PDB file of C-alpha atoms and ligand atoms in Angstrom:
ATOM      1  CA  MET A  30      10.112 -13.809   0.248  1.00  0.00           C
ATOM      2  CA  ARG A  31      11.761 -12.794   3.494  1.00  0.00           C
ATOM      3  CA  ILE A  32      10.619  -9.527   5.136  1.00  0.00           C
ATOM      4  CA  ASP A  33      12.272  -8.078   8.234  1.00  0.00           C
ATOM      5  CA  ILE A  34      10.633  -5.080   9.902  1.00  0.00           C
ATOM      6  CA  VAL A  35      12.580  -2.963  12.384  1.00  0.00           C
ATOM      7  CA  SER A  36      10.619  -0.691  14.741  1.00  0.00           C
ATOM      8  CA  ILE A  37      10.514   0.709  18.271  1.00  0.00           C
ATOM      9  CA  PHE A  38       6.890  -0.551  18.385  1.00  0.00           C
ATOM     10  CA  PRO A  39       7.169  -4.181  17.262  1.00  0.00           C
ATOM     11  CA  GLU A  40       3.871  -5.017  19.023  1.00  0.00           C
ATOM     12  CA  ALA A  41       2.010  -2.817  16.500  1.00  0.00           C
ATOM     13  CA  PHE A  42       2.541  -5.428  13.803  1.00  0.00           C
ATOM     14  CA  THR A  43       0.102  -8.033  15.145  1.00  0.00           C
ATOM     15  CA  ALA A  44      -2.190  -6.606  12.438  1.00  0.00           C
ATOM     16  CA  LEU A  45      -0.094  -8.549   9.915  1.00  0.00           C
ATOM     17  CA  ASP A  46      -1.135 -11.875  11.462  1.00  0.00           C
ATOM     18  CA  VAL A  47      -4.690 -11.668  10.121  1.00  0.00           C
ATOM     19  CA  SER A  48      -6.156 -11.939   6.669  1.00  0.00           C
ATOM     20  CA  VAL A  49      -4.155 -12.487   3.514  1.00  0.00           C
ATOM     21  CA  VAL A  50      -0.749 -11.630   4.976  1.00  0.00           C
ATOM     22  CA  GLY A  51      -1.358 -13.916   7.958  1.00  0.00           C
ATOM     23  CA  ARG A  52      -2.174 -16.811   5.645  1.00  0.00           C
ATOM     24  CA  ALA A  53       0.912 -16.097   3.541  1.00  0.00           C
ATOM     25  CA  LYS A  54       2.983 -16.318   6.728  1.00  0.00           C
ATOM     26  CA  GLU A  55       1.338 -19.577   7.824  1.00  0.00           C
ATOM     27  CA  ARG A  56       1.796 -21.126   4.407  1.00  0.00           C
ATOM     28  CA  GLY A  57       5.453 -20.120   4.250  1.00  0.00           C
ATOM     29  CA  LEU A  58       5.032 -17.872   1.215  1.00  0.00           C
ATOM     30  CA  ALA A  59       6.164 -14.845   3.184  1.00  0.00           C
ATOM     31  CA  ASP A  60       8.601 -15.183   6.060  1.00  0.00           C
ATOM     32  CA  ILE A  61       7.880 -12.000   8.033  1.00  0.00           C
ATOM     33  CA  ALA A  62       9.748 -11.138  11.224  1.00  0.00           C
ATOM     34  CA  VAL A  63       9.451  -7.999  13.366  1.00  0.00           C
ATOM     35  CA  HIS A  64      12.431  -6.750  15.356  1.00  0.00           C
ATOM     36  CA  ASP A  65      12.707  -4.247  18.197  1.00  0.00           C
ATOM     37  CA  LEU A  66      15.141  -1.498  17.210  1.00  0.00           C
ATOM     38  CA  ARG A  67      16.157  -1.204  20.874  1.00  0.00           C
ATOM     39  CA  ASP A  68      17.597  -4.722  20.728  1.00  0.00           C
ATOM     40  CA  TYR A  69      20.347  -3.238  18.560  1.00  0.00           C
ATOM     41  CA  THR A  70      21.471  -0.659  21.141  1.00  0.00           C
ATOM     42  CA  HIS A  71      24.248  -1.278  23.659  1.00  0.00           C
ATOM     43  CA  ASP A  72      23.624   1.316  26.374  1.00  0.00           C
ATOM     44  CA  ARG A  73      21.685   0.835  29.602  1.00  0.00           C
ATOM     45  CA  HIS A  74      18.858   3.073  28.465  1.00  0.00           C
ATOM     46  CA  ARG A  75      18.548   1.428  25.044  1.00  0.00           C
ATOM     47  CA  GLN A  76      18.543   4.900  23.545  1.00  0.00           C
ATOM     48  CA  VAL A  77      17.377   5.167  19.940  1.00  0.00           C
ATOM     49  CA  ASP A  78      17.064   8.973  19.594  1.00  0.00           C
ATOM     50  CA  ASP A  79      19.021  12.110  20.384  1.00  0.00           C
ATOM     51  CA  VAL A  80      18.839  15.890  19.960  1.00  0.00           C
ATOM     52  CA  PRO A  81      19.284  17.299  16.453  1.00  0.00           C
ATOM     53  CA  TYR A  82      22.609  18.774  15.397  1.00  0.00           C
ATOM     54  CA  GLY A  83      21.964  22.394  14.391  1.00  0.00           C
ATOM     55  CA  GLY A  84      19.134  22.659  16.916  1.00  0.00           C
ATOM     56  CA  GLY A  85      15.395  22.624  16.402  1.00  0.00           C
ATOM     57  CA  PRO A  86      12.406  20.866  17.934  1.00  0.00           C
ATOM     58  CA  GLY A  87      12.001  17.180  18.598  1.00  0.00           C
ATOM     59  CA  MET A  88      14.374  14.267  18.501  1.00  0.00           C
ATOM     60  CA  VAL A  89      16.193  12.465  15.717  1.00  0.00           C
ATOM     61  CA  MET A  90      16.644   8.700  15.502  1.00  0.00           C
ATOM     62  CA  LYS A  91      20.274   7.679  15.900  1.00  0.00           C
ATOM     63  CA  PRO A  92      21.990   5.878  13.028  1.00  0.00           C
ATOM     64  CA  GLU A  93      23.847   3.097  14.863  1.00  0.00           C
ATOM     65  CA  PRO A  94      20.890   0.853  15.871  1.00  0.00           C
ATOM     66  CA  PHE A  95      19.608   0.878  12.266  1.00  0.00           C
ATOM     67  CA  PHE A  96      23.044  -0.010  10.868  1.00  0.00           C
ATOM     68  CA  GLU A  97      23.485  -2.803  13.415  1.00  0.00           C
ATOM     69  CA  ALA A  98      20.001  -4.165  12.740  1.00  0.00           C
ATOM     70  CA  VAL A  99      20.612  -4.304   8.989  1.00  0.00           C
ATOM     71  CA  ASP A 100      24.027  -5.943   9.557  1.00  0.00           C
ATOM     72  CA  ALA A 101      22.437  -8.576  11.806  1.00  0.00           C
ATOM     73  CA  LEU A 102      19.565  -9.257   9.410  1.00  0.00           C
ATOM     74  CA  THR A 103      21.646  -9.491   6.260  1.00  0.00           C
ATOM     75  CA  ARG A 104      23.047 -12.975   6.116  1.00  0.00           C
ATOM     76  CA  PRO A 105      26.428 -13.186   4.432  1.00  0.00           C
ATOM     77  CA  GLY A 106      25.989 -15.173   1.253  1.00  0.00           C
ATOM     78  CA  GLY A 107      22.236 -14.665   1.494  1.00  0.00           C
ATOM     79  CA  PRO A 108      20.178 -12.754  -1.054  1.00  0.00           C
ATOM     80  CA  ALA A 109      20.996  -9.044  -1.245  1.00  0.00           C
ATOM     81  CA  ALA A 110      18.380  -7.275   0.854  1.00  0.00           C
ATOM     82  CA  ARG A 111      16.525  -4.224  -0.362  1.00  0.00           C
ATOM     83  CA  VAL A 112      16.365  -1.761   2.497  1.00  0.00           C
ATOM     84  CA  LEU A 113      13.346   0.548   2.802  1.00  0.00           C
ATOM     85  CA  LEU A 114      12.917   3.474   5.179  1.00  0.00           C
ATOM     86  CA  THR A 115       9.429   4.819   5.857  1.00  0.00           C
ATOM     87  CA  SER A 116       9.599   8.593   5.666  1.00  0.00           C
ATOM     88  CA  PRO A 117       7.376  11.578   4.829  1.00  0.00           C
ATOM     89  CA  GLN A 118      10.276  12.627   2.546  1.00  0.00           C
ATOM     90  CA  GLY A 119      10.084   9.417   0.549  1.00  0.00           C
ATOM     91  CA  ARG A 120       8.810   8.695  -2.926  1.00  0.00           C
ATOM     92  CA  ARG A 121       5.099   7.990  -2.869  1.00  0.00           C
ATOM     93  CA  PHE A 122       4.270   4.281  -2.624  1.00  0.00           C
ATOM     94  CA  ASP A 123       2.065   3.044  -5.463  1.00  0.00           C
ATOM     95  CA  GLN A 124       1.075  -0.184  -7.237  1.00  0.00           C
ATOM     96  CA  PRO A 125       4.108  -0.249  -9.586  1.00  0.00           C
ATOM     97  CA  THR A 126       6.331   0.082  -6.495  1.00  0.00           C
ATOM     98  CA  ALA A 127       4.513  -2.844  -4.843  1.00  0.00           C
ATOM     99  CA  GLU A 128       5.033  -4.924  -8.007  1.00  0.00           C
ATOM    100  CA  ARG A 129       8.736  -4.087  -8.016  1.00  0.00           C
ATOM    101  CA  LEU A 130       9.128  -4.946  -4.306  1.00  0.00           C
ATOM    102  CA  ALA A 131       7.209  -8.223  -4.730  1.00  0.00           C
ATOM    103  CA  ARG A 132      10.034  -9.505  -6.943  1.00  0.00           C
ATOM    104  CA  ALA A 133      12.661  -9.055  -4.206  1.00  0.00           C
ATOM    105  CA  ALA A 134      13.930 -12.059  -2.252  1.00  0.00           C
ATOM    106  CA  HIS A 135      14.555 -10.075   0.941  1.00  0.00           C
ATOM    107  CA  LEU A 136      13.129  -6.756   2.159  1.00  0.00           C
ATOM    108  CA  ILE A 137      14.200  -4.946   5.295  1.00  0.00           C
ATOM    109  CA  VAL A 138      11.732  -2.236   6.318  1.00  0.00           C
ATOM    110  CA  LEU A 139      13.056   0.356   8.751  1.00  0.00           C
ATOM    111  CA  CYS A 140      10.385   2.390  10.530  1.00  0.00           C
ATOM    112  CA  GLY A 141      11.040   6.042  11.227  1.00  0.00           C
ATOM    113  CA  ARG A 142       9.637   7.919  14.219  1.00  0.00           C
ATOM    114  CA  TYR A 143      10.036  11.270  15.994  1.00  0.00           C
ATOM    115  CA  GLU A 144      11.040  14.269  13.864  1.00  0.00           C
ATOM    116  CA  GLY A 145      13.076  12.062  11.581  1.00  0.00           C
ATOM    117  CA  VAL A 146      15.945   9.646  11.091  1.00  0.00           C
ATOM    118  CA  ASP A 147      19.640  10.568  10.856  1.00  0.00           C
ATOM    119  CA  GLU A 148      20.306  11.111   7.142  1.00  0.00           C
ATOM    120  CA  ARG A 149      23.201   8.621   7.190  1.00  0.00           C
ATOM    121  CA  VAL A 150      20.700   5.741   7.423  1.00  0.00           C
ATOM    122  CA  ALA A 151      19.370   6.541   3.946  1.00  0.00           C
ATOM    123  CA  ILE A 152      22.808   7.267   2.522  1.00  0.00           C
ATOM    124  CA  GLY A 153      24.965   4.615   4.221  1.00  0.00           C
ATOM    125  CA  LEU A 154      22.479   1.742   4.003  1.00  0.00           C
ATOM    126  CA  GLY A 155      21.244   2.624   0.536  1.00  0.00           C
ATOM    127  CA  ALA A 156      17.779   2.698   2.027  1.00  0.00           C
ATOM    128  CA  GLU A 157      14.951   3.697  -0.284  1.00  0.00           C
ATOM    129  CA  GLU A 158      12.739   6.252   1.465  1.00  0.00           C
ATOM    130  CA  ILE A 159       9.032   5.587   0.940  1.00  0.00           C
ATOM    131  CA  SER A 160       5.977   7.642   1.949  1.00  0.00           C
ATOM    132  CA  ILE A 161       2.427   6.291   1.668  1.00  0.00           C
ATOM    133  CA  GLY A 162       0.777   9.618   0.925  1.00  0.00           C
ATOM    134  CA  ASP A 163       0.377  13.273   1.664  1.00  0.00           C
ATOM    135  CA  TYR A 164      -0.950  13.237   5.212  1.00  0.00           C
ATOM    136  CA  ILE A 165       0.834  13.268   8.557  1.00  0.00           C
ATOM    137  CA  LEU A 166       1.125  10.035  10.529  1.00  0.00           C
ATOM    138  CA  THR A 167       2.675   9.753  13.986  1.00  0.00           C
ATOM    139  CA  GLY A 168       5.297   7.337  12.712  1.00  0.00           C
ATOM    140  CA  GLY A 169       6.253   4.860  10.037  1.00  0.00           C
ATOM    141  CA  GLU A 170       4.677   1.701  11.486  1.00  0.00           C
ATOM    142  CA  LEU A 171       1.323   2.003   9.707  1.00  0.00           C
ATOM    143  CA  ALA A 172       3.157   2.938   6.510  1.00  0.00           C
ATOM    144  CA  ALA A 173       5.284  -0.224   6.839  1.00  0.00           C
ATOM    145  CA  MET A 174       2.155  -2.364   7.261  1.00  0.00           C
ATOM    146  CA  VAL A 175       0.573  -0.790   4.181  1.00  0.00           C
ATOM    147  CA  ILE A 176       3.707  -1.482   2.140  1.00  0.00           C
ATOM    148  CA  VAL A 177       3.975  -5.089   3.380  1.00  0.00           C
ATOM    149  CA  ASP A 178       0.264  -5.790   2.789  1.00  0.00           C
ATOM    150  CA  ALA A 179       0.269  -4.430  -0.766  1.00  0.00           C
ATOM    151  CA  THR A 180       3.509  -6.267  -1.583  1.00  0.00           C
ATOM    152  CA  VAL A 181       2.818  -9.670  -0.021  1.00  0.00           C
ATOM    153  CA  ARG A 182      -0.532 -10.113  -1.779  1.00  0.00           C
ATOM    154  CA  LEU A 183       1.364  -9.951  -5.095  1.00  0.00           C
ATOM    155  CA  ILE A 184       3.540 -12.960  -4.268  1.00  0.00           C
ATOM    156  CA  PRO A 185       2.338 -15.844  -6.473  1.00  0.00           C
ATOM    157  CA  GLY A 186       0.046 -18.161  -4.496  1.00  0.00           C
ATOM    158  CA  VAL A 187      -0.790 -15.701  -1.714  1.00  0.00           C
ATOM    159  CA  VAL A 188      -4.172 -14.529  -2.985  1.00  0.00           C
ATOM    160  CA  GLY A 189      -6.452 -17.550  -3.357  1.00  0.00           C
ATOM    161  CA  ASP A 190      -7.728 -16.773  -6.837  1.00  0.00           C
ATOM    162  CA  GLU A 191      -4.718 -15.929  -8.982  1.00  0.00           C
ATOM    163  CA  ARG A 192      -7.053 -14.495 -11.624  1.00  0.00           C
ATOM    164  CA  SER A 193      -8.069 -11.552  -9.411  1.00  0.00           C
ATOM    165  CA  VAL A 194      -4.445 -10.423  -9.085  1.00  0.00           C
ATOM    166  CA  GLU A 195      -3.786 -11.022 -12.790  1.00  0.00           C
ATOM    167  CA  ALA A 196      -6.892  -9.036 -13.700  1.00  0.00           C
ATOM    168  CA  GLU A 197      -5.487  -5.989 -11.877  1.00  0.00           C
ATOM    169  CA  SER A 198      -2.743  -5.506 -14.444  1.00  0.00           C
ATOM    170  CA  PHE A 199      -5.367  -5.478 -17.202  1.00  0.00           C
ATOM    171  CA  THR A 200      -7.744  -3.052 -15.505  1.00  0.00           C
ATOM    172  CA  SER A 201      -8.776   0.112 -17.214  1.00  0.00           C
ATOM    173  CA  GLY A 202      -7.192   2.427 -14.668  1.00  0.00           C
ATOM    174  CA  LEU A 203     -10.728   3.501 -13.769  1.00  0.00           C
ATOM    175  CA  LEU A 204     -12.452   3.164 -10.410  1.00  0.00           C
ATOM    176  CA  ASP A 205     -14.564   0.057  -9.944  1.00  0.00           C
ATOM    177  CA  TYR A 206     -18.296  -0.049 -10.653  1.00  0.00           C
ATOM    178  CA  PRO A 207     -20.844  -0.318  -7.773  1.00  0.00           C
ATOM    179  CA  HIS A 208     -21.398  -3.806  -6.325  1.00  0.00           C
ATOM    180  CA  TYR A 209     -24.646  -5.246  -4.973  1.00  0.00           C
ATOM    181  CA  THR A 210     -25.702  -8.490  -3.355  1.00  0.00           C
ATOM    182  CA  ARG A 211     -28.917  -9.724  -1.725  1.00  0.00           C
ATOM    183  CA  PRO A 212     -31.424  -8.566  -0.569  1.00  0.00           C
ATOM    184  CA  VAL A 213     -32.832  -6.844  -3.636  1.00  0.00           C
ATOM    185  CA  GLU A 214     -34.286  -4.100  -1.411  1.00  0.00           C
ATOM    186  CA  TYR A 215     -32.866  -2.949   1.909  1.00  0.00           C
ATOM    187  CA  ARG A 216     -34.240  -0.001   3.911  1.00  0.00           C
ATOM    188  CA  GLY A 217     -35.906   1.289   0.791  1.00  0.00           C
ATOM    189  CA  LEU A 218     -32.697   1.097  -1.268  1.00  0.00           C
ATOM    190  CA  ARG A 219     -33.100  -1.097  -4.351  1.00  0.00           C
ATOM    191  CA  VAL A 220     -30.529  -2.886  -6.448  1.00  0.00           C
ATOM    192  CA  PRO A 221     -30.441  -1.206  -9.902  1.00  0.00           C
ATOM    193  CA  GLU A 222     -32.954  -2.916 -12.170  1.00  0.00           C
ATOM    194  CA  VAL A 223     -30.439  -3.609 -14.964  1.00  0.00           C
ATOM    195  CA  LEU A 224     -28.487  -6.001 -12.687  1.00  0.00           C
ATOM    196  CA  LEU A 225     -31.561  -8.183 -12.079  1.00  0.00           C
ATOM    197  CA  GLY A 226     -32.356  -8.961 -15.698  1.00  0.00           C
ATOM    198  CA  GLY A 227     -29.433 -11.066 -16.830  1.00  0.00           C
ATOM    199  CA  HIS A 228     -28.864  -9.005 -19.994  1.00  0.00           C
ATOM    200  CA  HIS A 229     -25.107  -9.292 -19.928  1.00  0.00           C
ATOM    201  CA  GLU A 230     -24.338  -6.720 -22.609  1.00  0.00           C
ATOM    202  CA  GLN A 231     -26.605  -4.169 -20.875  1.00  0.00           C
ATOM    203  CA  ILE A 232     -24.962  -4.956 -17.547  1.00  0.00           C
ATOM    204  CA  ARG A 233     -21.510  -4.566 -19.044  1.00  0.00           C
ATOM    205  CA  ARG A 234     -22.424  -1.152 -20.511  1.00  0.00           C
ATOM    206  CA  TRP A 235     -24.049   0.036 -17.271  1.00  0.00           C
ATOM    207  CA  ARG A 236     -21.003  -0.971 -15.243  1.00  0.00           C
ATOM    208  CA  ARG A 237     -18.611   0.706 -17.665  1.00  0.00           C
ATOM    209  CA  ARG A 238     -20.668   3.872 -17.526  1.00  0.00           C
ATOM    210  CA  GLU A 239     -20.722   3.832 -13.717  1.00  0.00           C
ATOM    211  CA  GLN A 240     -16.933   3.405 -13.713  1.00  0.00           C
ATOM    212  CA  LEU A 241     -16.522   6.415 -15.961  1.00  0.00           C
ATOM    213  CA  ARG A 242     -19.015   8.505 -13.977  1.00  0.00           C
ATOM    214  CA  ARG A 243     -17.381   7.755 -10.631  1.00  0.00           C
ATOM    215  CA  THR A 244     -13.873   8.233 -11.918  1.00  0.00           C
ATOM    216  CA  LEU A 245     -14.719  11.606 -13.423  1.00  0.00           C
ATOM    217  CA  ALA A 246     -16.437  12.729 -10.201  1.00  0.00           C
ATOM    218  CA  ARG A 247     -13.905  11.403  -7.696  1.00  0.00           C
ATOM    219  CA  ARG A 248     -10.603  10.848  -9.465  1.00  0.00           C
ATOM    220  CA  PRO A 249     -10.468  12.856 -12.688  1.00  0.00           C
ATOM    221  CA  ASP A 250      -6.665  12.594 -12.478  1.00  0.00           C
ATOM    222  CA  LEU A 251      -6.976   8.879 -13.412  1.00  0.00           C
ATOM    223  CA  ILE A 252      -8.716   9.462 -16.724  1.00  0.00           C
ATOM    224  CA  VAL A 253      -6.548   8.929 -19.799  1.00  0.00           C
ATOM    225  CA  TRP A 254      -8.801  10.322 -22.518  1.00  0.00           C
ATOM    226  CA  ASP A 255      -6.688   8.859 -25.331  1.00  0.00           C
ATOM    227  CA  ALA A 256      -7.128   5.353 -23.903  1.00  0.00           C
ATOM    228  CA  LEU A 257     -10.950   5.538 -24.002  1.00  0.00           C
ATOM    229  CA  SER A 258     -13.293   4.446 -26.764  1.00  0.00           C
ATOM    230  CA  ASP A 259     -15.447   6.945 -28.663  1.00  0.00           C
ATOM    231  CA  GLU A 260     -18.462   5.652 -26.737  1.00  0.00           C
ATOM    232  CA  ASP A 261     -16.643   6.163 -23.397  1.00  0.00           C
ATOM    233  CA  ARG A 262     -15.740   9.711 -24.363  1.00  0.00           C
ATOM    234  CA  ALA A 263     -19.300  10.452 -25.445  1.00  0.00           C
ATOM    235  CA  TRP A 264     -20.642   9.217 -22.102  1.00  0.00           C
ATOM    236  CA  LEU A 265     -18.123  11.279 -20.216  1.00  0.00           C
ATOM    237  CA  ARG A 266     -19.021  14.400 -22.178  1.00  0.00           C
ATOM    238  CA  GLU A 267     -22.627  13.818 -21.076  1.00  0.00           C
ATOM    239  CA  GLU A 268     -21.428  13.763 -17.466  1.00  0.00           C
ATOM    240  CA  ALA A 269     -19.295  16.896 -17.830  1.00  0.00           C
ATOM    241  CA  PRO A 270     -20.725  18.836 -20.759  1.00  0.00           C
ATOM    242  CA  GLU A 271     -18.413  21.789 -20.197  1.00  0.00           C
ATOM    243  CA  GLY A 272     -15.266  19.583 -20.042  1.00  0.00           C
TER     244      GLY A 272
HETATM  245  C1  LIG B 305       4.602  17.481  11.533  1.00  0.00           C
HETATM  246  C2  LIG B 305       6.008  17.100  11.742  1.00  0.00           C
HETATM  247  N1  LIG B 305       6.726  17.236  10.490  1.00  0.00           N
HETATM  248  C3  LIG B 305       7.372  18.526  10.308  1.00  0.00           C
HETATM  249  C4  LIG B 305       7.941  19.187  11.467  1.00  0.00           C
HETATM  250  C5  LIG B 305       7.658  16.170  10.257  1.00  0.00           C
HETATM  251  C6  LIG B 305       7.162  14.781  10.438  1.00  0.00           C
HETATM  252  C7  LIG B 305       8.006  13.852  11.007  1.00  0.00           C
HETATM  253  C8  LIG B 305       7.590  12.558  11.199  1.00  0.00           C
HETATM  254  C9  LIG B 305       5.903  14.362  10.040  1.00  0.00           C
HETATM  255  C10 LIG B 305       5.485  13.050  10.235  1.00  0.00           C
HETATM  256  C11 LIG B 305       6.332  12.153  10.820  1.00  0.00           C
HETATM  257  C12 LIG B 305       5.919  10.751  11.026  1.00  0.00           C
HETATM  258  N2  LIG B 305       5.530  10.113   9.771  1.00  0.00           N
HETATM  259  C13 LIG B 305       6.224   9.131   9.233  1.00  0.00           C
HETATM  260  O1  LIG B 305       7.182   8.696   9.795  1.00  0.00           O
HETATM  261  C14 LIG B 305       5.828   8.591   7.944  1.00  0.00           C
HETATM  262  C15 LIG B 305       4.772   8.980   7.044  1.00  0.00           C
HETATM  263  C16 LIG B 305       3.769  10.002   7.103  1.00  0.00           C
HETATM  264  O2  LIG B 305       3.643  10.787   8.044  1.00  0.00           O
HETATM  265  N3  LIG B 305       2.907  10.108   6.060  1.00  0.00           N
HETATM  266  C17 LIG B 305       2.953   9.292   4.966  1.00  0.00           C
HETATM  267  N4  LIG B 305       3.871   8.335   4.867  1.00  0.00           N
HETATM  268  C18 LIG B 305       4.764   8.191   5.900  1.00  0.00           C
HETATM  269  S1  LIG B 305       5.991   7.064   5.930  1.00  0.00           S
HETATM  270  C19 LIG B 305       6.543   7.538   7.401  1.00  0.00           C
END
């Protein structure tokens, strides 16, 4: 997969050179390039923003550098590129979106900044606006890195053990159970006894119960009651007797 990122802060993307994405780059599974939006301006000041029509605070990113960047990065005869625009107004990025993007041959990620981006970028470039969540960032660069990280790890061969990625599509939709490793006691905190015994059925039931308990406490929105077993539902009713 080819990924082009366009930003006024290209140096922010060194974070993508480490870990799983970095290895994917090295191994040629993801061809990721970062481009300075200002390289697609033509004026002496390399201006990428201007005052908003209609007035109001802040600056708006000009359309022309984005259009020229996408033109330059879309090879004629090459695979049709999907163009993304990071934006607080976008659809919320989630795992199904990452799975959809991972099937693309070429992604171009445009990073917004300032108060916003001229609306013609979304309309004229067919750019899909994507937000990463309901909190305010200072710009789209971190959002772009989140999107690229979540997408690249789904490319076949990128994550070392293919089974861990496969397993994700079969997960319960619950939060994970607590994990422990050695030592068995640290600063007075002990590993739960059930994990030390090697009784696999007991361990499986304990972990399932912990998953249900945590999900109910922290992410009740994730619980699909109809998808649970009678035993699961009974456990959950113990946790939340009034529910
Ligand atoms: C507080 C300013 N807002 C209303 C006047 C508008 C605003 C503009 C630009 C708020 C944030 C930003 C910068 N954020 C992004 O470009 C962004 C973002 C985000 O803030 N949260 C989650 N996902 C994303 S994707 C891009």
